[in-house]
Coordinates of C-alpha atoms in Angstrom, one line a residue:
X1 CA 15.8 38.8 4.3
X2 CA 16.5 35.1 3.5
X3 CA 14.3 32.2 4.5
X4 CA 15.9 29.1 6.1
X5 CA 15.7 26.1 3.9
X6 CA 13.4 23.3 5.1
X7 CA 15.6 20.5 6.5
X8 CA 15.1 17.1 4.7
X9 CA 12.8 14.6 6.3
X10 CA 14.9 11.8 7.8
X11 CA 13.2 8.5 6.8
X12 CA 14.6 5.2 7.9
X13 CA 13.8 2.0 6.0
X14 CA 12.7 -1.2 7.7
X15 CA 13.2 -4.2 5.4
X16 CA 15.8 -5.4 2.9
X17 CA 13.8 -7.7 0.5
X18 CA 13.1 -7.2 -3.2
X19 CA 10.5 -4.5 -2.6
X20 CA 13.0 -2.5 -0.5
X21 CA 15.8 -3.0 -3.0
X22 CA 13.8 -2.3 -6.1
X23 CA 11.5 0.4 -5.0
X24 CA 11.8 2.0 -1.6
X25 CA 15.5 2.4 -1.1
X26 CA 16.1 3.9 -4.5
X27 CA 13.2 6.3 -4.2
X28 CA 14.1 7.5 -0.8
X29 CA 17.8 7.9 -1.6
X30 CA 17.0 10.0 -4.7
X31 CA 14.3 12.1 -3.2
X32 CA 15.5 15.8 -2.9
X33 CA 13.4 16.4 0.3
X34 CA 14.5 13.2 2.1
X35 CA 17.5 11.9 3.9
X36 CA 17.7 8.1 4.0
X37 CA 18.6 7.9 7.6
X38 CA 19.4 4.1 7.7
X39 CA 18.3 0.6 6.7
X40 CA 17.3 -2.1 9.1
X41 CA 17.2 -5.8 8.3
X42 CA 17.0 -9.1 10.1
X43 CA 20.1 -10.3 8.3
X44 CA 23.1 -8.1 8.9
X45 CA 24.6 -8.9 5.5
X46 CA 21.5 -7.8 3.6
X47 CA 21.2 -4.6 5.6
X48 CA 24.9 -3.8 5.0
X49 CA 24.6 -4.4 1.3
X50 CA 21.5 -2.2 0.9
X51 CA 22.8 0.6 3.1
X52 CA 26.1 0.6 1.3
X53 CA 24.4 0.8 -2.1
X54 CA 22.6 4.0 -1.0
X55 CA 25.2 5.7 1.2
X56 CA 23.6 5.2 4.5
X57 CA 24.0 3.3 7.8
X58 CA 22.9 -0.3 8.4
X59 CA 21.1 -1.5 11.5
X60 CA 20.1 -5.0 12.7
X61 CA 18.7 -6.6 15.8
X62 CA 16.2 -5.2 18.3
X63 CA 18.6 -2.5 19.4
X64 CA 19.0 -1.6 15.8
X65 CA 15.3 -0.8 15.5
X66 CA 15.5 1.5 18.5
X67 CA 18.6 3.3 17.1
X68 CA 17.0 3.7 13.7
X69 CA 13.8 5.2 15.2
X70 CA 15.8 7.5 17.3
X71 CA 17.7 8.9 14.3
X72 CA 14.6 9.3 12.1
X73 CA 11.6 11.6 11.7
X74 CA 9.7 8.9 9.8
X75 CA 10.0 5.2 8.8
X76 CA 9.1 3.4 5.7
X77 CA 8.2 -0.3 5.8
X78 CA 9.1 -3.1 3.4
X79 CA 8.1 -6.0 5.6
X80 CA 5.3 -8.6 5.7
X81 CA 2.0 -6.9 6.9
X82 CA 1.8 -8.7 10.2
X83 CA 5.5 -7.9 10.9
X84 CA 4.9 -4.3 9.8
X85 CA 1.9 -3.7 12.1
X86 CA 3.5 -4.1 15.6
X87 CA 6.7 -2.2 14.4
X88 CA 4.5 0.6 13.1
X89 CA 2.9 0.8 16.6
X90 CA 6.4 0.9 18.1
X91 CA 7.5 3.6 15.6
X92 CA 4.5 5.8 16.3
X93 CA 5.2 5.5 20.0
X94 CA 8.7 6.8 19.3
X95 CA 7.3 9.8 17.5
X96 CA 8.0 8.7 14.0
X97 CA 5.7 9.3 11.1
X98 CA 4.6 6.2 9.1
X99 CA 5.0 5.3 5.4
X100 CA 3.5 1.8 5.3
X101 CA 3.0 -0.8 2.6
X102 CA -0.4 -2.3 1.9
X103 CA -2.1 -4.0 3.6
X104 CA -1.3 -2.5 7.0
X105 CA -2.1 -5.9 8.6
X106 CA -4.0 -9.0 7.7
X107 CA -6.0 -8.9 11.0
X108 CA -8.4 -6.1 12.0
X109 CA -6.9 -6.1 15.5
X110 CA -3.4 -5.5 14.1
X111 CA -4.6 -2.7 11.7
X112 CA -6.7 -1.1 14.4
X113 CA -3.7 -1.0 16.8
X114 CA -1.7 0.9 14.1
X115 CA -4.4 3.4 13.5
X116 CA -4.9 4.1 17.2
X117 CA -1.2 4.4 17.8
X118 CA -0.8 6.9 15.0
X119 CA -3.7 8.9 16.3
X120 CA -2.5 8.8 19.9
X121 CA 1.0 9.9 19.0
X122 CA -0.3 12.6 16.5
X123 CA 2.0 11.3 13.8
X124 CA 1.3 11.4 10.0
X125 CA 0.7 8.2 8.2
X126 CA 0.4 7.1 4.5
X127 CA -0.4 3.7 3.2
X128 CA 1.3 3.0 -0.2
X129 CA -1.6 2.0 -2.5
X130 CA 0.3 2.4 -5.8
X131 CA -2.5 3.8 -7.9
X132 CA -3.3 6.5 -5.5
X133 CA 0.2 7.9 -5.9
X134 CA 1.3 7.2 -9.5
X135 CA 0.9 10.5 -11.3
X136 CA -1.2 9.1 -14.2
X137 CA -3.6 7.1 -12.1
X138 CA -4.0 9.5 -9.2
X139 CA -5.0 12.3 -11.6
X140 CA -7.5 9.9 -13.2
X141 CA -9.0 8.9 -9.9
X142 CA -9.5 12.6 -8.9
X143 CA -11.1 13.4 -12.2
X144 CA -13.6 10.5 -12.0
X145 CA -14.4 11.2 -8.3
X146 CA -15.5 14.7 -9.4
X147 CA -18.0 13.2 -11.8
X148 CA -21.5 12.2 -10.7
X149 CA -23.7 9.5 -12.2
X150 CA -21.5 6.4 -12.1
X151 CA -23.7 3.3 -12.4
X152 CA -21.3 0.4 -12.1
X153 CA -17.6 -0.5 -12.3
X154 CA -15.5 -3.5 -13.1
X155 CA -12.0 -4.1 -11.7
X156 CA -9.8 -7.0 -12.6
X157 CA -6.3 -7.4 -11.2
X158 CA -4.8 -10.7 -12.2
X159 CA -1.1 -11.5 -11.8
X160 CA 0.9 -14.6 -12.8
X161 CA 3.2 -14.6 -9.8
X162 CA 2.4 -18.3 -9.1
X163 CA 1.8 -19.4 -12.7
X164 CA 3.9 -22.3 -13.9
X165 CA 7.3 -21.1 -15.0
X166 CA 7.2 -17.8 -13.0
X167 CA 10.6 -16.6 -12.0
X168 CA 9.5 -13.5 -10.0
X169 CA 11.4 -13.0 -6.8
X170 CA 8.2 -11.8 -5.2
X171 CA 6.8 -15.3 -5.5
X172 CA 9.2 -16.3 -2.6
X173 CA 7.1 -14.1 -0.2
X174 CA 5.5 -16.5 2.3
X175 CA 2.7 -14.1 3.3
X176 CA 1.7 -13.5 -0.4
X177 CA 1.5 -17.3 -1.0
X178 CA -0.6 -17.7 2.1
X179 CA -3.0 -14.8 1.7
X180 CA -3.2 -14.7 -2.1
X181 CA -4.3 -12.0 -4.5
X182 CA -7.2 -10.8 -2.2
X183 CA -4.7 -9.3 0.2
X184 CA -1.9 -8.4 -2.1
X185 CA -3.7 -6.6 -4.9
X186 CA -7.1 -6.2 -3.3
X187 CA -6.0 -3.0 -1.6
X188 CA -5.1 -1.5 -5.0
X189 CA -8.5 -2.1 -6.5
X190 CA -10.4 -0.9 -3.5
X191 CA -8.3 2.2 -3.2
X192 CA -9.5 3.2 -6.6
X193 CA -13.1 2.3 -6.4
X194 CA -13.9 3.8 -2.9
X195 CA -13.0 7.4 -3.7
X196 CA -14.9 7.3 -6.9
X197 CA -18.0 5.3 -6.0
X198 CA -18.1 5.8 -2.3
X199 CA -17.6 3.6 0.7
X200 CA -18.5 -0.1 0.5
X201 CA -21.9 -0.7 2.2
X202 CA -22.3 -4.3 1.3
X203 CA -19.9 -7.0 0.2
X204 CA -20.2 -10.5 -1.2
X205 CA -17.2 -12.7 -1.9
X206 CA -16.6 -16.1 -3.5
X207 CA -13.5 -18.1 -4.2
X208 CA -12.4 -18.8 -7.8
X209 CA -9.6 -21.0 -9.2
X210 CA -6.3 -21.2 -7.3
X211 CA -6.0 -18.0 -5.2
X212 CA -8.6 -16.0 -7.2
X213 CA -11.3 -14.2 -5.3
X214 CA -14.4 -12.5 -6.8
X215 CA -16.2 -9.6 -5.0
X216 CA -19.5 -7.9 -5.6
X217 CA -19.7 -4.5 -3.9
X218 CA -22.5 -2.0 -3.3
X219 CA -21.3 1.5 -2.7
X220 CA -22.6 4.5 -0.8
X221 CA -23.3 6.3 -4.1
X222 CA -25.8 3.6 -5.1
X223 CA -23.4 2.2 -7.7
X224 CA -22.2 -1.4 -7.7
X225 CA -18.9 -2.9 -8.7
X226 CA -17.4 -6.3 -9.4
X227 CA -13.8 -7.1 -8.6
X228 CA -11.6 -10.1 -9.6
X229 CA -8.3 -10.6 -7.8
X230 CA -5.6 -13.2 -8.2
X231 CA -1.9 -14.0 -8.5
X232 CA -2.1 -17.4 -10.3
X233 CA -3.4 -16.6 -13.7
X234 CA -1.7 -17.9 -16.8
X235 CA 0.8 -15.2 -18.1
X236 CA -1.3 -14.7 -21.2
X237 CA -4.4 -13.9 -19.1
X238 CA -2.7 -11.6 -16.6
X239 CA -3.4 -7.9 -16.5
X240 CA -5.1 -5.0 -14.8
X241 CA -8.3 -3.4 -16.0
X242 CA -10.6 -0.9 -14.1
X243 CA -13.6 0.4 -16.0
X244 CA -16.3 2.8 -14.9
X245 CA -19.7 3.0 -16.6
X246 CA -22.3 5.8 -16.0
X247 CA -24.3 8.6 -17.3
X248 CA -21.4 10.1 -19.2
X249 CA -20.3 6.8 -20.8
X250 CA -17.2 4.8 -19.8
X251 CA -13.8 5.6 -18.4
X252 CA -10.9 3.2 -18.1
X253 CA -7.9 3.7 -15.9
X254 CA -4.7 4.6 -17.8
X255 CA -1.4 2.9 -17.6
X256 CA 1.2 4.1 -15.1
X257 CA 4.9 4.2 -14.7
X258 CA 7.0 2.1 -12.4
X259 CA 6.5 1.6 -8.7
X260 CA 9.5 3.8 -7.8
X261 CA 7.8 6.9 -9.3
X262 CA 4.6 6.1 -7.4
X263 CA 6.5 5.6 -4.2
X264 CA 8.1 9.0 -4.6
X265 CA 4.5 10.3 -4.8
X266 CA 3.7 8.6 -1.5
X267 CA 6.8 10.2 0.1
X268 CA 5.6 13.6 -1.1
X269 CA 2.2 12.9 0.4
X270 CA 3.7 12.0 3.8
X271 CA 5.9 15.1 3.7
X272 CA 2.8 17.2 3.0
X273 CA 0.9 15.6 5.8
X274 CA 3.8 16.2 8.2
X275 CA 4.1 19.9 7.1
X276 CA 0.4 20.7 7.2
X277 CA -1.0 18.4 9.9
X278 CA -3.8 17.5 7.5
X279 CA -4.3 13.7 7.2
X280 CA -3.9 12.1 3.8
X281 CA -6.9 10.2 2.4
X282 CA -4.7 7.0 2.4
X283 CA -3.7 7.1 6.0
X284 CA -3.7 4.5 8.7
X285 CA -7.4 4.8 9.2
X286 CA -8.0 4.1 5.6
X287 CA -5.6 1.2 5.9
X288 CA -7.7 -0.2 8.8
X289 CA -10.8 0.1 6.7
X290 CA -9.2 -1.8 3.8
X291 CA -8.2 -4.6 6.3
X292 CA -11.8 -4.7 7.6
X293 CA -13.2 -5.2 4.1
X294 CA -10.6 -7.8 3.1
X295 CA -11.1 -9.8 6.3
X296 CA -14.8 -9.8 5.7
X297 CA -14.3 -10.9 2.1
X298 CA -11.8 -13.6 3.2
X299 CA -14.3 -15.0 5.7
X300 CA -17.1 -15.2 3.1
X301 CA -14.9 -16.8 0.5
X302 CA -13.6 -19.4 2.9
X303 CA -17.1 -20.2 4.1
X304 CA -18.2 -20.8 0.5

């Protein structure tokens, strides 16, 4: 007796910018369990070019969104967060599973709407916090979460996106320039600290130079952590460090491979959640919680 092969999960891609071109489209097109069911973009020429590069169909306009949703089991988002959120609600209403970028939205109202829509439609959801899906770092997080006795932690995520002389194409992103490192890289740091140290019970935030934000967090385990986030550091000062200290000494997060490999891990996680019906830890509800924390931090930092 033979068993029928599982059909590939049809995933459509919303967005055609650098993140879609460099990470999501290549990962989806190469994934053995996925069919890239189409690419939607605001600009027809960009959608046509990205779709042609990966052997799929291009969509544009409002009617194109509906057509892509109709021909997909799930959708991946490569859009600004506050464009992503209402489209995720729309996709969930159409019965599509959700593979979202972080943050889900930059308003609590927007993120809550996504979480509630996913729950109402009973669709699976995954929020792509890179370190939770890169093989090296996801294994490290699980290992540290299984250890008791952490006392404190320090996370520093400093990019040089807006440093003098930067030529990064991501620096052209209006939402990143407006919201800064708190919203862009804050979800990454929090997505590591929360599963290891427990939920954040108290948060203090203060503004630093340029877009830099400093956080002091008290966690449910009793441990505390400090977090520094920014996108405007001098290139020689940029880097990522996450260190835990506790009864067994110290532990530092390892390096990880490229974003495309991590995104394939997020695709695997969504596929598993679809197959089993068991929500992933980084789902829309977790995305809502991250937005709640970041919004509270932003308000405190702005208030001085």
